[in-house]
Amino acid sequence: MVRIPEPELMEDPTQVESYDKADFETAHSFLIRKFQDRLPQRFLPESILDLGCGPGDMSSRLYSQFPNANFTFLDGSEFMLDLCKKRIDTLVSKKRYNKINFKKELVQDFVPESTYDLVFSNSLLHHLLDPFEFWGAIQRSIHNDSFIFISDLIRPDSLNQTNQLVERYANNEPEVLKTDFYNSLLAAYRLEEVREMLEIVRLDQKLNLEPITDRHWICYSKPKL
Ligand SMILES: C[S@@+](CC[C@H](N)C(=O)[O-])C[C@H]1O[C@@H](n2cnc3c(N)ncnc32)[C@H](O)[C@@H]1O
């Protein structure tokens, strides 16, 4: 089934509010567990980048895991970034606030002042019309020992399968969220497409790519030998 791109930024107020209020507990805690399982032992990043942080559900989980790190939360949508700021505000004490940086910027324009020990991104790649803009931002943000963790949706084989996934995982959600999920599945990249991207940008030697559910893949740094 061909890919049908969706708009890059999430800026429609109804869409943003329903995404912010959605219950991602099951999916996000599962992804975070996979992230934790793949981290090298005793890995303690001093600097962390969350690309496409959205309203900050994943961001706040990362913050809780590494409360002493310097964070950059980046999103091109001001509305999303404001919600992320609100979420993080509830966790951060005032004296630590200078360690948190909220950046309203497109991923394709992002040129970090310095590299990050941990680069994380969930559910951003499928938004990009040109996926290589995403991989370019990842490459600009890492040093030799950075740990990378990326997760996103897998485009299903058919519209029929797409409808089944929406029914299975978003049946009780508001219509706007169901539509969002449907559009995101159609915009998502196939595993073989992501694999080809990794080869083209020469990250295939550095990163593992795995399907982990019927609709998600993860991509993360290979352990150092
Ligand atoms: C599906 S949400 C994921 C949010 C969050 N990472 C999560 O796991 O809940 C995708 C986010 O990426 C942002 N985004 C999409 N395209 C972008 C771009 N080109 N540059 C920066 N942010 C972008 C959207 O505004 C949205 O907030």
PDB file of C-alpha atoms and ligand atoms in Angstrom:
ATOM      1  CA  MET A   1       0.000   0.000   0.000  1.00  0.00           C
ATOM      2  CA  VAL A   2       1.436   3.399  -0.968  1.00  0.00           C
ATOM      3  CA  ARG A   3       2.333   5.909   1.712  1.00  0.00           C
ATOM      4  CA  ILE A   4      -0.060   8.827   2.144  1.00  0.00           C
ATOM      5  CA  PRO A   5       1.768  11.674   3.935  1.00  0.00           C
ATOM      6  CA  GLU A   6      -0.006  13.680   6.624  1.00  0.00           C
ATOM      7  CA  PRO A   7       0.701  17.321   7.555  1.00  0.00           C
ATOM      8  CA  GLU A   8       4.043  17.636   9.359  1.00  0.00           C
ATOM      9  CA  LEU A   9       3.137  19.803  12.318  1.00  0.00           C
ATOM     10  CA  MET A  10       0.223  19.118  14.655  1.00  0.00           C
ATOM     11  CA  GLU A  11      -1.276  22.569  15.049  1.00  0.00           C
ATOM     12  CA  ASP A  12      -5.029  22.130  14.795  1.00  0.00           C
ATOM     13  CA  PRO A  13      -6.333  22.923  18.313  1.00  0.00           C
ATOM     14  CA  THR A  14      -8.880  20.071  18.385  1.00  0.00           C
ATOM     15  CA  GLN A  15      -6.289  17.572  17.182  1.00  0.00           C
ATOM     16  CA  VAL A  16      -3.665  18.815  19.650  1.00  0.00           C
ATOM     17  CA  GLU A  17      -6.056  18.815  22.616  1.00  0.00           C
ATOM     18  CA  SER A  18      -7.321  15.324  21.919  1.00  0.00           C
ATOM     19  CA  TYR A  19      -3.758  14.038  21.439  1.00  0.00           C
ATOM     20  CA  ASP A  20      -2.790  15.648  24.736  1.00  0.00           C
ATOM     21  CA  LYS A  21      -5.737  14.070  26.574  1.00  0.00           C
ATOM     22  CA  ALA A  22      -5.452  10.653  24.919  1.00  0.00           C
ATOM     23  CA  ASP A  23      -4.635   7.701  27.106  1.00  0.00           C
ATOM     24  CA  PHE A  24      -1.268   6.493  25.790  1.00  0.00           C
ATOM     25  CA  GLU A  25      -0.386   4.755  29.060  1.00  0.00           C
ATOM     26  CA  THR A  26      -0.291   1.210  27.648  1.00  0.00           C
ATOM     27  CA  ALA A  27       1.579   2.020  24.424  1.00  0.00           C
ATOM     28  CA  HIS A  28       3.976   4.557  25.939  1.00  0.00           C
ATOM     29  CA  SER A  29       4.892   2.579  29.029  1.00  0.00           C
ATOM     30  CA  PHE A  30       5.531  -0.437  26.770  1.00  0.00           C
ATOM     31  CA  LEU A  31       7.833   1.646  24.539  1.00  0.00           C
ATOM     32  CA  ILE A  32       9.643   3.127  27.531  1.00  0.00           C
ATOM     33  CA  ARG A  33      10.220  -0.379  28.900  1.00  0.00           C
ATOM     34  CA  LYS A  34      11.754  -1.394  25.563  1.00  0.00           C
ATOM     35  CA  PHE A  35      13.911   1.743  25.694  1.00  0.00           C
ATOM     36  CA  GLN A  36      15.066   0.912  29.233  1.00  0.00           C
ATOM     37  CA  ASP A  37      15.797  -2.692  28.246  1.00  0.00           C
ATOM     38  CA  ARG A  38      18.024  -1.546  25.378  1.00  0.00           C
ATOM     39  CA  LEU A  39      20.011   1.072  27.318  1.00  0.00           C
ATOM     40  CA  PRO A  40      23.581   0.102  28.162  1.00  0.00           C
ATOM     41  CA  GLN A  41      23.992  -0.786  31.841  1.00  0.00           C
ATOM     42  CA  ARG A  42      24.657   2.174  34.141  1.00  0.00           C
ATOM     43  CA  PHE A  43      24.165   4.622  31.250  1.00  0.00           C
ATOM     44  CA  LEU A  44      23.718   8.069  32.764  1.00  0.00           C
ATOM     45  CA  PRO A  45      23.325  10.702  30.049  1.00  0.00           C
ATOM     46  CA  GLU A  46      24.215  14.295  30.922  1.00  0.00           C
ATOM     47  CA  SER A  47      22.425  15.712  27.905  1.00  0.00           C
ATOM     48  CA  ILE A  48      19.193  14.484  26.312  1.00  0.00           C
ATOM     49  CA  LEU A  49      17.350  15.541  23.160  1.00  0.00           C
ATOM     50  CA  ASP A  50      13.689  14.645  22.579  1.00  0.00           C
ATOM     51  CA  LEU A  51      12.866  15.327  18.912  1.00  0.00           C
ATOM     52  CA  GLY A  52       9.178  15.995  18.191  1.00  0.00           C
ATOM     53  CA  CYS A  53       8.311  15.997  21.886  1.00  0.00           C
ATOM     54  CA  GLY A  54       4.625  16.818  21.314  1.00  0.00           C
ATOM     55  CA  PRO A  55       2.644  17.440  24.513  1.00  0.00           C
ATOM     56  CA  GLY A  56       5.350  15.767  26.572  1.00  0.00           C
ATOM     57  CA  ASP A  57       4.012  12.427  27.763  1.00  0.00           C
ATOM     58  CA  MET A  58       7.211  10.644  26.684  1.00  0.00           C
ATOM     59  CA  SER A  59       9.283  13.705  27.646  1.00  0.00           C
ATOM     60  CA  SER A  60       8.046  13.585  31.227  1.00  0.00           C
ATOM     61  CA  ARG A  61       8.849   9.866  31.431  1.00  0.00           C
ATOM     62  CA  LEU A  62      12.387  10.602  30.199  1.00  0.00           C
ATOM     63  CA  TYR A  63      12.712  13.462  32.658  1.00  0.00           C
ATOM     64  CA  SER A  64      11.614  11.246  35.556  1.00  0.00           C
ATOM     65  CA  GLN A  65      14.204   8.661  34.602  1.00  0.00           C
ATOM     66  CA  PHE A  66      17.079  11.158  34.293  1.00  0.00           C
ATOM     67  CA  PRO A  67      16.157  14.121  36.525  1.00  0.00           C
ATOM     68  CA  ASN A  68      19.728  15.471  36.651  1.00  0.00           C
ATOM     69  CA  ALA A  69      20.340  15.667  32.913  1.00  0.00           C
ATOM     70  CA  ASN A  70      20.243  18.730  30.643  1.00  0.00           C
ATOM     71  CA  PHE A  71      17.232  18.438  28.354  1.00  0.00           C
ATOM     72  CA  THR A  72      16.226  19.860  24.996  1.00  0.00           C
ATOM     73  CA  PHE A  73      12.586  19.288  24.059  1.00  0.00           C
ATOM     74  CA  LEU A  74      11.993  20.225  20.429  1.00  0.00           C
ATOM     75  CA  ASP A  75       8.771  20.580  18.491  1.00  0.00           C
ATOM     76  CA  GLY A  76       7.776  22.743  15.517  1.00  0.00           C
ATOM     77  CA  SER A  77       4.292  23.314  16.941  1.00  0.00           C
ATOM     78  CA  GLU A  78       4.058  26.062  19.536  1.00  0.00           C
ATOM     79  CA  PHE A  79       0.797  24.659  20.845  1.00  0.00           C
ATOM     80  CA  MET A  80       2.408  21.250  21.454  1.00  0.00           C
ATOM     81  CA  LEU A  81       5.514  22.732  23.015  1.00  0.00           C
ATOM     82  CA  ASP A  82       3.419  24.811  25.451  1.00  0.00           C
ATOM     83  CA  LEU A  83       1.669  21.643  26.613  1.00  0.00           C
ATOM     84  CA  CYS A  84       5.016  19.908  27.014  1.00  0.00           C
ATOM     85  CA  LYS A  85       6.289  22.853  29.075  1.00  0.00           C
ATOM     86  CA  LYS A  86       3.220  22.619  31.339  1.00  0.00           C
ATOM     87  CA  ARG A  87       3.780  18.904  31.919  1.00  0.00           C
ATOM     88  CA  ILE A  88       7.482  19.298  32.644  1.00  0.00           C
ATOM     89  CA  ASP A  89       6.797  22.327  34.901  1.00  0.00           C
ATOM     90  CA  THR A  90       4.935  20.061  37.294  1.00  0.00           C
ATOM     91  CA  LEU A  91       8.066  17.909  37.717  1.00  0.00           C
ATOM     92  CA  VAL A  92      10.942  20.384  37.749  1.00  0.00           C
ATOM     93  CA  SER A  93      12.072  22.457  40.691  1.00  0.00           C
ATOM     94  CA  LYS A  94      12.868  26.145  39.933  1.00  0.00           C
ATOM     95  CA  LYS A  95      16.573  25.760  40.559  1.00  0.00           C
ATOM     96  CA  ARG A  96      16.811  23.085  37.858  1.00  0.00           C
ATOM     97  CA  TYR A  97      14.958  25.069  35.249  1.00  0.00           C
ATOM     98  CA  ASN A  98      18.105  26.385  33.548  1.00  0.00           C
ATOM     99  CA  LYS A  99      18.847  22.778  32.564  1.00  0.00           C
ATOM    100  CA  ILE A 100      15.678  22.501  30.496  1.00  0.00           C
ATOM    101  CA  ASN A 101      15.448  23.987  27.037  1.00  0.00           C
ATOM    102  CA  PHE A 102      12.195  24.097  25.037  1.00  0.00           C
ATOM    103  CA  LYS A 103      12.844  24.705  21.364  1.00  0.00           C
ATOM    104  CA  LYS A 104      10.147  25.633  18.900  1.00  0.00           C
ATOM    105  CA  GLU A 105      11.872  24.643  15.709  1.00  0.00           C
ATOM    106  CA  LEU A 106      11.515  22.402  12.697  1.00  0.00           C
ATOM    107  CA  VAL A 107      13.642  19.324  12.937  1.00  0.00           C
ATOM    108  CA  GLN A 108      15.057  20.092   9.490  1.00  0.00           C
ATOM    109  CA  ASP A 109      16.363  23.476  10.749  1.00  0.00           C
ATOM    110  CA  PHE A 110      17.798  22.167  13.992  1.00  0.00           C
ATOM    111  CA  VAL A 111      21.545  22.640  14.357  1.00  0.00           C
ATOM    112  CA  PRO A 112      22.524  21.824  17.947  1.00  0.00           C
ATOM    113  CA  GLU A 113      25.120  23.912  19.755  1.00  0.00           C
ATOM    114  CA  SER A 114      26.646  20.689  21.014  1.00  0.00           C
ATOM    115  CA  THR A 115      25.918  16.989  20.707  1.00  0.00           C
ATOM    116  CA  TYR A 116      23.758  14.925  23.095  1.00  0.00           C
ATOM    117  CA  ASP A 117      24.485  11.760  25.059  1.00  0.00           C
ATOM    118  CA  LEU A 118      20.961  10.502  24.435  1.00  0.00           C
ATOM    119  CA  VAL A 119      18.823  11.267  21.380  1.00  0.00           C
ATOM    120  CA  PHE A 120      15.230  10.093  21.644  1.00  0.00           C
ATOM    121  CA  SER A 121      12.293  10.409  19.288  1.00  0.00           C
ATOM    122  CA  ASN A 122       8.869   8.798  19.299  1.00  0.00           C
ATOM    123  CA  SER A 123       6.373   9.050  16.492  1.00  0.00           C
ATOM    124  CA  LEU A 124       8.004  11.904  14.568  1.00  0.00           C
ATOM    125  CA  LEU A 125       9.569  10.266  11.506  1.00  0.00           C
ATOM    126  CA  HIS A 126       6.233   9.435   9.865  1.00  0.00           C
ATOM    127  CA  HIS A 127       5.311  13.142   9.873  1.00  0.00           C
ATOM    128  CA  LEU A 128       8.188  14.101   7.639  1.00  0.00           C
ATOM    129  CA  LEU A 129       7.732  14.471   3.924  1.00  0.00           C
ATOM    130  CA  ASP A 130      11.460  13.964   3.453  1.00  0.00           C
ATOM    131  CA  PRO A 131      12.593  11.359   6.004  1.00  0.00           C
ATOM    132  CA  PHE A 132      16.254  12.222   5.374  1.00  0.00           C
ATOM    133  CA  GLU A 133      15.671  15.571   7.100  1.00  0.00           C
ATOM    134  CA  PHE A 134      14.994  13.531  10.228  1.00  0.00           C
ATOM    135  CA  TRP A 135      18.123  11.391   9.879  1.00  0.00           C
ATOM    136  CA  GLY A 136      20.180  14.524   9.155  1.00  0.00           C
ATOM    137  CA  ALA A 137      19.028  16.039  12.461  1.00  0.00           C
ATOM    138  CA  ILE A 138      19.908  12.808  14.277  1.00  0.00           C
ATOM    139  CA  GLN A 139      23.389  12.806  12.735  1.00  0.00           C
ATOM    140  CA  ARG A 140      23.999  16.458  13.662  1.00  0.00           C
ATOM    141  CA  SER A 141      23.002  15.716  17.272  1.00  0.00           C
ATOM    142  CA  ILE A 142      25.194  12.745  18.144  1.00  0.00           C
ATOM    143  CA  HIS A 143      28.768  12.020  19.124  1.00  0.00           C
ATOM    144  CA  ASN A 144      30.530   8.641  18.972  1.00  0.00           C
ATOM    145  CA  ASP A 145      29.106   7.376  22.258  1.00  0.00           C
ATOM    146  CA  SER A 146      25.586   8.789  22.052  1.00  0.00           C
ATOM    147  CA  PHE A 147      22.731   6.403  22.598  1.00  0.00           C
ATOM    148  CA  ILE A 148      19.957   6.727  20.000  1.00  0.00           C
ATOM    149  CA  PHE A 149      16.422   5.459  20.518  1.00  0.00           C
ATOM    150  CA  ILE A 150      13.729   6.016  17.903  1.00  0.00           C
ATOM    151  CA  SER A 151      10.274   4.512  17.690  1.00  0.00           C
ATOM    152  CA  ASP A 152       7.436   4.945  15.253  1.00  0.00           C
ATOM    153  CA  LEU A 153       4.492   3.279  13.558  1.00  0.00           C
ATOM    154  CA  ILE A 154       4.637   0.688  10.779  1.00  0.00           C
ATOM    155  CA  ARG A 155       2.492   1.272   7.705  1.00  0.00           C
ATOM    156  CA  PRO A 156       0.079  -1.677   7.373  1.00  0.00           C
ATOM    157  CA  ASP A 157      -0.226  -3.819   4.230  1.00  0.00           C
ATOM    158  CA  SER A 158      -3.716  -2.679   3.295  1.00  0.00           C
ATOM    159  CA  LEU A 159      -6.564  -0.302   4.132  1.00  0.00           C
ATOM    160  CA  ASN A 160      -8.395  -3.282   5.574  1.00  0.00           C
ATOM    161  CA  GLN A 161      -5.545  -3.938   8.000  1.00  0.00           C
ATOM    162  CA  THR A 162      -5.374  -0.221   8.833  1.00  0.00           C
ATOM    163  CA  ASN A 163      -9.065  -0.192   9.763  1.00  0.00           C
ATOM    164  CA  GLN A 164      -8.587  -3.293  11.907  1.00  0.00           C
ATOM    165  CA  LEU A 165      -5.735  -1.644  13.834  1.00  0.00           C
ATOM    166  CA  VAL A 166      -7.804   1.503  14.428  1.00  0.00           C
ATOM    167  CA  GLU A 167     -10.690  -0.654  15.668  1.00  0.00           C
ATOM    168  CA  ARG A 168      -8.430  -2.720  17.899  1.00  0.00           C
ATOM    169  CA  TYR A 169      -6.464   0.093  19.493  1.00  0.00           C
ATOM    170  CA  ALA A 170      -8.556   3.268  19.235  1.00  0.00           C
ATOM    171  CA  ASN A 171     -12.124   2.042  19.281  1.00  0.00           C
ATOM    172  CA  ASN A 172     -13.070   3.927  22.445  1.00  0.00           C
ATOM    173  CA  GLU A 173     -11.232   7.126  21.521  1.00  0.00           C
ATOM    174  CA  PRO A 174     -12.887  10.297  20.167  1.00  0.00           C
ATOM    175  CA  GLU A 175     -13.370  10.452  16.392  1.00  0.00           C
ATOM    176  CA  VAL A 176     -10.592  13.028  15.926  1.00  0.00           C
ATOM    177  CA  LEU A 177      -8.069  10.708  17.562  1.00  0.00           C
ATOM    178  CA  LYS A 178      -9.209   7.725  15.513  1.00  0.00           C
ATOM    179  CA  THR A 179      -8.757   9.769  12.327  1.00  0.00           C
ATOM    180  CA  ASP A 180      -5.357  10.893  13.539  1.00  0.00           C
ATOM    181  CA  PHE A 181      -4.262   7.306  14.187  1.00  0.00           C
ATOM    182  CA  TYR A 182      -5.633   6.169  10.797  1.00  0.00           C
ATOM    183  CA  ASN A 183      -3.781   8.969   8.971  1.00  0.00           C
ATOM    184  CA  SER A 184      -0.594   8.290  10.914  1.00  0.00           C
ATOM    185  CA  LEU A 185      -0.667   4.594   9.982  1.00  0.00           C
ATOM    186  CA  LEU A 186      -1.051   5.523   6.306  1.00  0.00           C
ATOM    187  CA  ALA A 187       1.818   8.024   6.585  1.00  0.00           C
ATOM    188  CA  ALA A 188       4.113   5.634   8.434  1.00  0.00           C
ATOM    189  CA  TYR A 189       7.140   4.020   6.807  1.00  0.00           C
ATOM    190  CA  ARG A 190       7.483   0.289   6.286  1.00  0.00           C
ATOM    191  CA  LEU A 191      10.230  -1.522   8.097  1.00  0.00           C
ATOM    192  CA  GLU A 192      12.072  -2.190   4.827  1.00  0.00           C
ATOM    193  CA  GLU A 193      11.861   1.518   3.971  1.00  0.00           C
ATOM    194  CA  VAL A 194      13.416   2.460   7.324  1.00  0.00           C
ATOM    195  CA  ARG A 195      16.097  -0.187   6.787  1.00  0.00           C
ATOM    196  CA  GLU A 196      16.923   1.325   3.401  1.00  0.00           C
ATOM    197  CA  MET A 197      17.102   4.827   4.947  1.00  0.00           C
ATOM    198  CA  LEU A 198      19.583   3.557   7.533  1.00  0.00           C
ATOM    199  CA  GLU A 199      21.759   2.092   4.778  1.00  0.00           C
ATOM    200  CA  ILE A 200      21.662   5.316   2.767  1.00  0.00           C
ATOM    201  CA  VAL A 201      22.658   7.491   5.739  1.00  0.00           C
ATOM    202  CA  ARG A 202      25.174   4.837   6.840  1.00  0.00           C
ATOM    203  CA  LEU A 203      23.627   4.316  10.234  1.00  0.00           C
ATOM    204  CA  ASP A 204      22.901   0.643   9.567  1.00  0.00           C
ATOM    205  CA  GLN A 205      26.176  -0.430  11.212  1.00  0.00           C
ATOM    206  CA  LYS A 206      25.378   1.646  14.274  1.00  0.00           C
ATOM    207  CA  LEU A 207      21.654   0.980  14.836  1.00  0.00           C
ATOM    208  CA  ASN A 208      19.400  -2.043  15.297  1.00  0.00           C
ATOM    209  CA  LEU A 209      15.905  -1.977  13.840  1.00  0.00           C
ATOM    210  CA  GLU A 210      13.145  -4.238  15.226  1.00  0.00           C
ATOM    211  CA  PRO A 211       9.378  -4.546  14.991  1.00  0.00           C
ATOM    212  CA  ILE A 212       8.033  -4.774  18.542  1.00  0.00           C
ATOM    213  CA  THR A 213       4.260  -4.843  18.115  1.00  0.00           C
ATOM    214  CA  ASP A 214       1.853  -5.228  15.190  1.00  0.00           C
ATOM    215  CA  ARG A 215       2.179  -1.446  14.634  1.00  0.00           C
ATOM    216  CA  HIS A 216       5.488  -0.226  16.092  1.00  0.00           C
ATOM    217  CA  TRP A 217       9.193  -0.480  15.348  1.00  0.00           C
ATOM    218  CA  ILE A 218      12.128   0.619  17.438  1.00  0.00           C
ATOM    219  CA  CYS A 219      15.599   1.584  16.287  1.00  0.00           C
ATOM    220  CA  TYR A 220      18.414   1.923  18.788  1.00  0.00           C
ATOM    221  CA  SER A 221      22.194   1.994  19.155  1.00  0.00           C
ATOM    222  CA  LYS A 222      23.927  -1.367  18.951  1.00  0.00           C
ATOM    223  CA  PRO A 223      25.880  -2.277  22.051  1.00  0.00           C
ATOM    224  CA  LYS A 224      29.562  -1.344  21.840  1.00  0.00           C
ATOM    225  CA  LEU A 225      31.835  -4.367  21.567  1.00  0.00           C
TER     226      LEU A 225
HETATM  227  C1  LIG B   1       2.620  12.184  16.867  1.00  0.00           C
HETATM  228  S1  LIG B   1       3.350  13.517  17.722  1.00  0.00           S
HETATM  229  C2  LIG B   1       4.444  12.663  18.817  1.00  0.00           C
HETATM  230  C3  LIG B   1       4.669  13.429  20.069  1.00  0.00           C
HETATM  231  C4  LIG B   1       5.518  12.750  21.147  1.00  0.00           C
HETATM  232  N1  LIG B   1       6.840  12.424  20.690  1.00  0.00           N
HETATM  233  C5  LIG B   1       4.855  11.505  21.686  1.00  0.00           C
HETATM  234  O1  LIG B   1       5.462  10.445  21.665  1.00  0.00           O
HETATM  235  O2  LIG B   1       3.719  11.599  22.160  1.00  0.00           O
HETATM  236  C6  LIG B   1       4.480  14.212  16.538  1.00  0.00           C
HETATM  237  C7  LIG B   1       5.010  15.581  16.931  1.00  0.00           C
HETATM  238  O3  LIG B   1       6.034  15.966  16.007  1.00  0.00           O
HETATM  239  C8  LIG B   1       5.868  17.337  15.665  1.00  0.00           C
HETATM  240  N2  LIG B   1       6.456  17.546  14.342  1.00  0.00           N
HETATM  241  C9  LIG B   1       6.010  17.077  13.165  1.00  0.00           C
HETATM  242  N3  LIG B   1       6.813  17.461  12.160  1.00  0.00           N
HETATM  243  C10 LIG B   1       7.796  18.196  12.721  1.00  0.00           C
HETATM  244  C11 LIG B   1       8.925  18.870  12.190  1.00  0.00           C
HETATM  245  N4  LIG B   1       9.193  18.859  10.898  1.00  0.00           N
HETATM  246  N5  LIG B   1       9.740  19.525  13.052  1.00  0.00           N
HETATM  247  C12 LIG B   1       9.473  19.541  14.374  1.00  0.00           C
HETATM  248  N6  LIG B   1       8.407  18.923  14.934  1.00  0.00           N
HETATM  249  C13 LIG B   1       7.572  18.262  14.117  1.00  0.00           C
HETATM  250  C14 LIG B   1       4.365  17.553  15.693  1.00  0.00           C
HETATM  251  O4  LIG B   1       4.038  18.920  15.850  1.00  0.00           O
HETATM  252  C15 LIG B   1       3.954  16.693  16.880  1.00  0.00           C
HETATM  253  O5  LIG B   1       3.981  17.412  18.077  1.00  0.00           O
END
